[in-house]
mmCIF file of C-alpha atoms in Angstrom:
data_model
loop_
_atom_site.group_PDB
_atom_site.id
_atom_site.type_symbol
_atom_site.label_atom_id
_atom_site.label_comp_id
_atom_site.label_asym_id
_atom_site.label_seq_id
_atom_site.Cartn_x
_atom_site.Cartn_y
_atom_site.Cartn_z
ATOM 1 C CA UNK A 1 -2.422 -13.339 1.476
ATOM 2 C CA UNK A 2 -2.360 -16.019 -1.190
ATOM 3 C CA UNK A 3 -0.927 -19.611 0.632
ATOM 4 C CA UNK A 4 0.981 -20.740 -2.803
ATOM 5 C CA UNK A 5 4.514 -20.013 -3.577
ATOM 6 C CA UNK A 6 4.076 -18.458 -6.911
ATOM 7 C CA UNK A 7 5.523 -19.768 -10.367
ATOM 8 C CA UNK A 8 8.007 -16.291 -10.300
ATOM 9 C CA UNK A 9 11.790 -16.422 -11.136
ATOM 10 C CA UNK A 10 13.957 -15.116 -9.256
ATOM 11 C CA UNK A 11 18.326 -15.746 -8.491
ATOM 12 C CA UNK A 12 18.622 -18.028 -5.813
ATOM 13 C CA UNK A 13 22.078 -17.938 -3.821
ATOM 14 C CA UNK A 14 23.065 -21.021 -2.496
ATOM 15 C CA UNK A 15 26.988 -21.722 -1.306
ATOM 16 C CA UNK A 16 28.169 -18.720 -3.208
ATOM 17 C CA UNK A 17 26.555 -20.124 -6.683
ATOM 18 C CA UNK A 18 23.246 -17.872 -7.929
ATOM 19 C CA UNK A 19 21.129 -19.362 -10.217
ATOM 20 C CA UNK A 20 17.842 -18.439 -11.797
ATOM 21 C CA UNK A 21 14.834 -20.576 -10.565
ATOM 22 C CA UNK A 22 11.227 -20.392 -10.713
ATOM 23 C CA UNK A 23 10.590 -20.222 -6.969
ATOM 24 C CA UNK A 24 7.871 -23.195 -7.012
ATOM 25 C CA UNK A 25 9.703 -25.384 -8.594
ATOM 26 C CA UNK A 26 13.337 -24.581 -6.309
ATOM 27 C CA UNK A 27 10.435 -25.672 -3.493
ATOM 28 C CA UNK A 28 8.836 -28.462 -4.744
ATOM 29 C CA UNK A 29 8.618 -31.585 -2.321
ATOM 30 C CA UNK A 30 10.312 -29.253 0.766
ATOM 31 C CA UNK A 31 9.713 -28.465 3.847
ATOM 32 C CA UNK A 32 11.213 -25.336 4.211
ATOM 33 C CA UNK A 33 11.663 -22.114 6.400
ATOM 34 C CA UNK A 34 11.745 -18.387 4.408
ATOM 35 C CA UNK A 35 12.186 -15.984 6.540
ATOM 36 C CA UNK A 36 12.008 -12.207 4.865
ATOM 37 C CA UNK A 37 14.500 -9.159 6.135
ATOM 38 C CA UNK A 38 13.652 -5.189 4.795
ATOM 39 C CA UNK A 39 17.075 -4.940 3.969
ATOM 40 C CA UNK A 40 20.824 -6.961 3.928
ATOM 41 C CA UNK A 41 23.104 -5.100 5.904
ATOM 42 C CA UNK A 42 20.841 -2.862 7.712
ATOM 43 C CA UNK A 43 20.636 -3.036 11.596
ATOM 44 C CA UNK A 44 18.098 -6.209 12.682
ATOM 45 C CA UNK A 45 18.676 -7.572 9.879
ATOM 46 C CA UNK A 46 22.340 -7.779 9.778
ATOM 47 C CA UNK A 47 22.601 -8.667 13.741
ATOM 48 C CA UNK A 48 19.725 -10.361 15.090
ATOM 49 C CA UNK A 49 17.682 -11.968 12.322
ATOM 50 C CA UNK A 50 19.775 -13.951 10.348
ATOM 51 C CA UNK A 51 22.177 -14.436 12.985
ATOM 52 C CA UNK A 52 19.144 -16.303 14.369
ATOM 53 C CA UNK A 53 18.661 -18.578 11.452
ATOM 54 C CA UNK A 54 22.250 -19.528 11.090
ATOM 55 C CA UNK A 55 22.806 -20.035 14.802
ATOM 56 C CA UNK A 56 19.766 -22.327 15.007
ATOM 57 C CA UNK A 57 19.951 -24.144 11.797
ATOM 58 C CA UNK A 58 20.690 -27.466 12.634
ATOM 59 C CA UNK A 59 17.800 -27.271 15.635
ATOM 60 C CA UNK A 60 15.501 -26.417 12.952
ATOM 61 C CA UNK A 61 16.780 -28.922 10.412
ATOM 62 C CA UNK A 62 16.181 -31.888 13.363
ATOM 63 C CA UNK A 63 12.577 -30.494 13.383
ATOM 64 C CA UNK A 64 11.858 -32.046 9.748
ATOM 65 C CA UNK A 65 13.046 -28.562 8.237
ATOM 66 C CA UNK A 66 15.105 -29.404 4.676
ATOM 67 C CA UNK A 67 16.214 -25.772 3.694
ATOM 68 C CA UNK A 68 16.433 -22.420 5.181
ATOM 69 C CA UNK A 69 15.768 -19.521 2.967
ATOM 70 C CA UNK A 70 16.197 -15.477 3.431
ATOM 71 C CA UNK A 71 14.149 -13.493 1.093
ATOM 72 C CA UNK A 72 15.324 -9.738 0.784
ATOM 73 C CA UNK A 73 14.170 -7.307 -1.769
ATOM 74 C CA UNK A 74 17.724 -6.771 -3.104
ATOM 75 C CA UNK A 75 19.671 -7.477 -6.091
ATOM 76 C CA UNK A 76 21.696 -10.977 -5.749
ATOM 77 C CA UNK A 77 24.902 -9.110 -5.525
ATOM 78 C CA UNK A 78 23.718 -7.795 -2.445
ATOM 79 C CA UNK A 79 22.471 -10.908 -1.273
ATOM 80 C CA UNK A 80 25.885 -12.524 -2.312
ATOM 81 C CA UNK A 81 28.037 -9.960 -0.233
ATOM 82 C CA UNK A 82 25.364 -10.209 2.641
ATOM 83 C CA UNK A 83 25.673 -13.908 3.126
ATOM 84 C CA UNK A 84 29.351 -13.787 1.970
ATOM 85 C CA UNK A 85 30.000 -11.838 5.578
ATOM 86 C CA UNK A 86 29.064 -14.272 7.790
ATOM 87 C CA UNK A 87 31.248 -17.242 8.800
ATOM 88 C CA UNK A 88 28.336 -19.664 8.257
ATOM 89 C CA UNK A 89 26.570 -18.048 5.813
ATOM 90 C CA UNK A 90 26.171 -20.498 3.858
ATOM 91 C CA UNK A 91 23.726 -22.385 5.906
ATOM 92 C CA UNK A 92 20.812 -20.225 4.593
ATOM 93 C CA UNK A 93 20.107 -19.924 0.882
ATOM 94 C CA UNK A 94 19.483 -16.479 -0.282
ATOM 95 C CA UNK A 95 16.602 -15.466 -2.537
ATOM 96 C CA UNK A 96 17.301 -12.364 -4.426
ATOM 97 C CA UNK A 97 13.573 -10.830 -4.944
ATOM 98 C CA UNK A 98 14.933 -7.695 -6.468
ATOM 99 C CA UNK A 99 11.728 -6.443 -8.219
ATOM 100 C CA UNK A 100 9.759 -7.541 -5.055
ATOM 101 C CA UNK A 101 7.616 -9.859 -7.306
ATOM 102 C CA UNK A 102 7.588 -12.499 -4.670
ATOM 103 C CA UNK A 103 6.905 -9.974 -2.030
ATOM 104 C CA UNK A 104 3.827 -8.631 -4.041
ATOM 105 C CA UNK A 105 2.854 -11.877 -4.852
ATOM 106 C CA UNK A 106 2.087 -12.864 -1.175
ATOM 107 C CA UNK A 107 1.318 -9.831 0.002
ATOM 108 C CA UNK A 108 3.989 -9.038 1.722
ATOM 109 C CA UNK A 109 5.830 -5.864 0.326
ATOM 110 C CA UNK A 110 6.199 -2.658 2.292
ATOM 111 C CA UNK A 111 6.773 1.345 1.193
ATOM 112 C CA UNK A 112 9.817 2.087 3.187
ATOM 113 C CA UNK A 113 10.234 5.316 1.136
ATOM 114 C CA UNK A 114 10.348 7.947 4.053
ATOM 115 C CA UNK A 115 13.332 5.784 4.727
ATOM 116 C CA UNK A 116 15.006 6.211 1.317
ATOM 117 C CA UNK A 117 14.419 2.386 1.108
ATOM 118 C CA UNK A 118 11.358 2.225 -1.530
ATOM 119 C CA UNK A 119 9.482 -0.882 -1.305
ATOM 120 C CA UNK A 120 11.068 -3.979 0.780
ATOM 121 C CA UNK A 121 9.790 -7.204 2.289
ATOM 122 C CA UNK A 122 7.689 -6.718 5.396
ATOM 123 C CA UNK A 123 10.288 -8.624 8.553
ATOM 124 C CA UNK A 124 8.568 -12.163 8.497
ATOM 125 C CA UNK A 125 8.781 -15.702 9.041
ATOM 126 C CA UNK A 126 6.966 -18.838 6.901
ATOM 127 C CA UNK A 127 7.012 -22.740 7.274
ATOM 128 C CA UNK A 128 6.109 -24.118 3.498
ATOM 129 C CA UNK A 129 5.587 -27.571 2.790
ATOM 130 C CA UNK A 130 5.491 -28.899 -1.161
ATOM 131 C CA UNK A 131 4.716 -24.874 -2.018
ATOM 132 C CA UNK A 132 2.180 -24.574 0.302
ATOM 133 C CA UNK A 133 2.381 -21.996 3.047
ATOM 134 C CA UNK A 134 1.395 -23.841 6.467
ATOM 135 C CA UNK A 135 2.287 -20.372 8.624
ATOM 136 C CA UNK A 136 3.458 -17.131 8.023
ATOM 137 C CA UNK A 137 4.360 -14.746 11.390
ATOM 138 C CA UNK A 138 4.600 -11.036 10.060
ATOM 139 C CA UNK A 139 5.730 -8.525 12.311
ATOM 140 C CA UNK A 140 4.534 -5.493 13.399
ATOM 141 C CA UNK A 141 6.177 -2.566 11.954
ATOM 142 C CA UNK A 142 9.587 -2.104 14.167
ATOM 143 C CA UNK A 143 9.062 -4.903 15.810
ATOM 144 C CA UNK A 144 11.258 -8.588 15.614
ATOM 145 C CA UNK A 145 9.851 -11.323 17.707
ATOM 146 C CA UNK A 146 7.783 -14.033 15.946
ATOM 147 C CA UNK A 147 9.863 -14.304 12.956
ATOM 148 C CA UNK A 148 12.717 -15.242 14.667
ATOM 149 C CA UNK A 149 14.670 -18.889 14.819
ATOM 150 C CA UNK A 150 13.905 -19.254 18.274
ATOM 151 C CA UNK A 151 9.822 -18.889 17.886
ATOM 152 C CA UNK A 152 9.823 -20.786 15.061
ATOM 153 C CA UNK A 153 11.548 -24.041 17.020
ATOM 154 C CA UNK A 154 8.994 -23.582 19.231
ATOM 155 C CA UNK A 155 5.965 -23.607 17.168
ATOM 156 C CA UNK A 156 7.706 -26.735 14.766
#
């Protein structure tokens, strides 16, 4: 897996605005969290994952955090309604990797096809400082434990 946030553009979603950003550059001089979901609006997803993120944010903020990303391998209107559901959903910025570039990129992309789902972002979790990637914690397929909110406060 390469440890570099890669110079790729892609729509960021970020209090119901989406704009198009090279990914480096949106991260430059952050210390951020992106977590990555197979799919908005499908079942972990939808109730445990980012629920996580948005119920924990401000925990994770107090641990030095600036931002909170989701990347999904969906279109930014997607993303838009995803985020748009939850009360709070504007907590988390959304980052709309539609052709899975990022995904591919760090070596994270998944063939969901016997799902009728094509290829999506393998269900993980990443602490990135200045574009850097200082951890990632992917999970095993079906499984949802260390990319959740509440591991990551505990390994921050």
């Amino acid at each position: 897996m390469n440890n570099i946030i890669p110079q790729i553009e892609v729509p960021i979603l970020q209090k119901g605005i989406t704009s198009n950003v090279i990914i480096a550059e949106e991260l430059k001089d952050k210390t951020v969290i992106i977590f990555g979901v197979p799919g908005a609006f499908t079942p972990t997803c939808s109730e445990k994952h980012m629920p996580s993120f948005i119920k924990l944010h401000q925990q994770l903020i107090s641990k030095g955090i600036d931002d909170i990303y989701c990347l999904s391998v969906n279109d930014k209107f997607v993303m838009h309604a995803w985020l748009s559901s939850y009360a709070d959903g504007d907590k988390i910025i959304g980052i709309a990797d539609g052709n899975g570039e990022i995904c591919q990129n760090l070596n994270l992309i998944v063939d969901k096809s016997k799902n009728f789902m094509g290829m999506r972002s393998k269900r993980f979790a990443m602490i990135v400082k200045n574009n850097i990637i200082q951890n990632t914690y992917v999970e095993e397929p079906g499984e949802y434990k260390v990319s959740s909110a509440e591991h990551l406060l505990t390994v921050l």
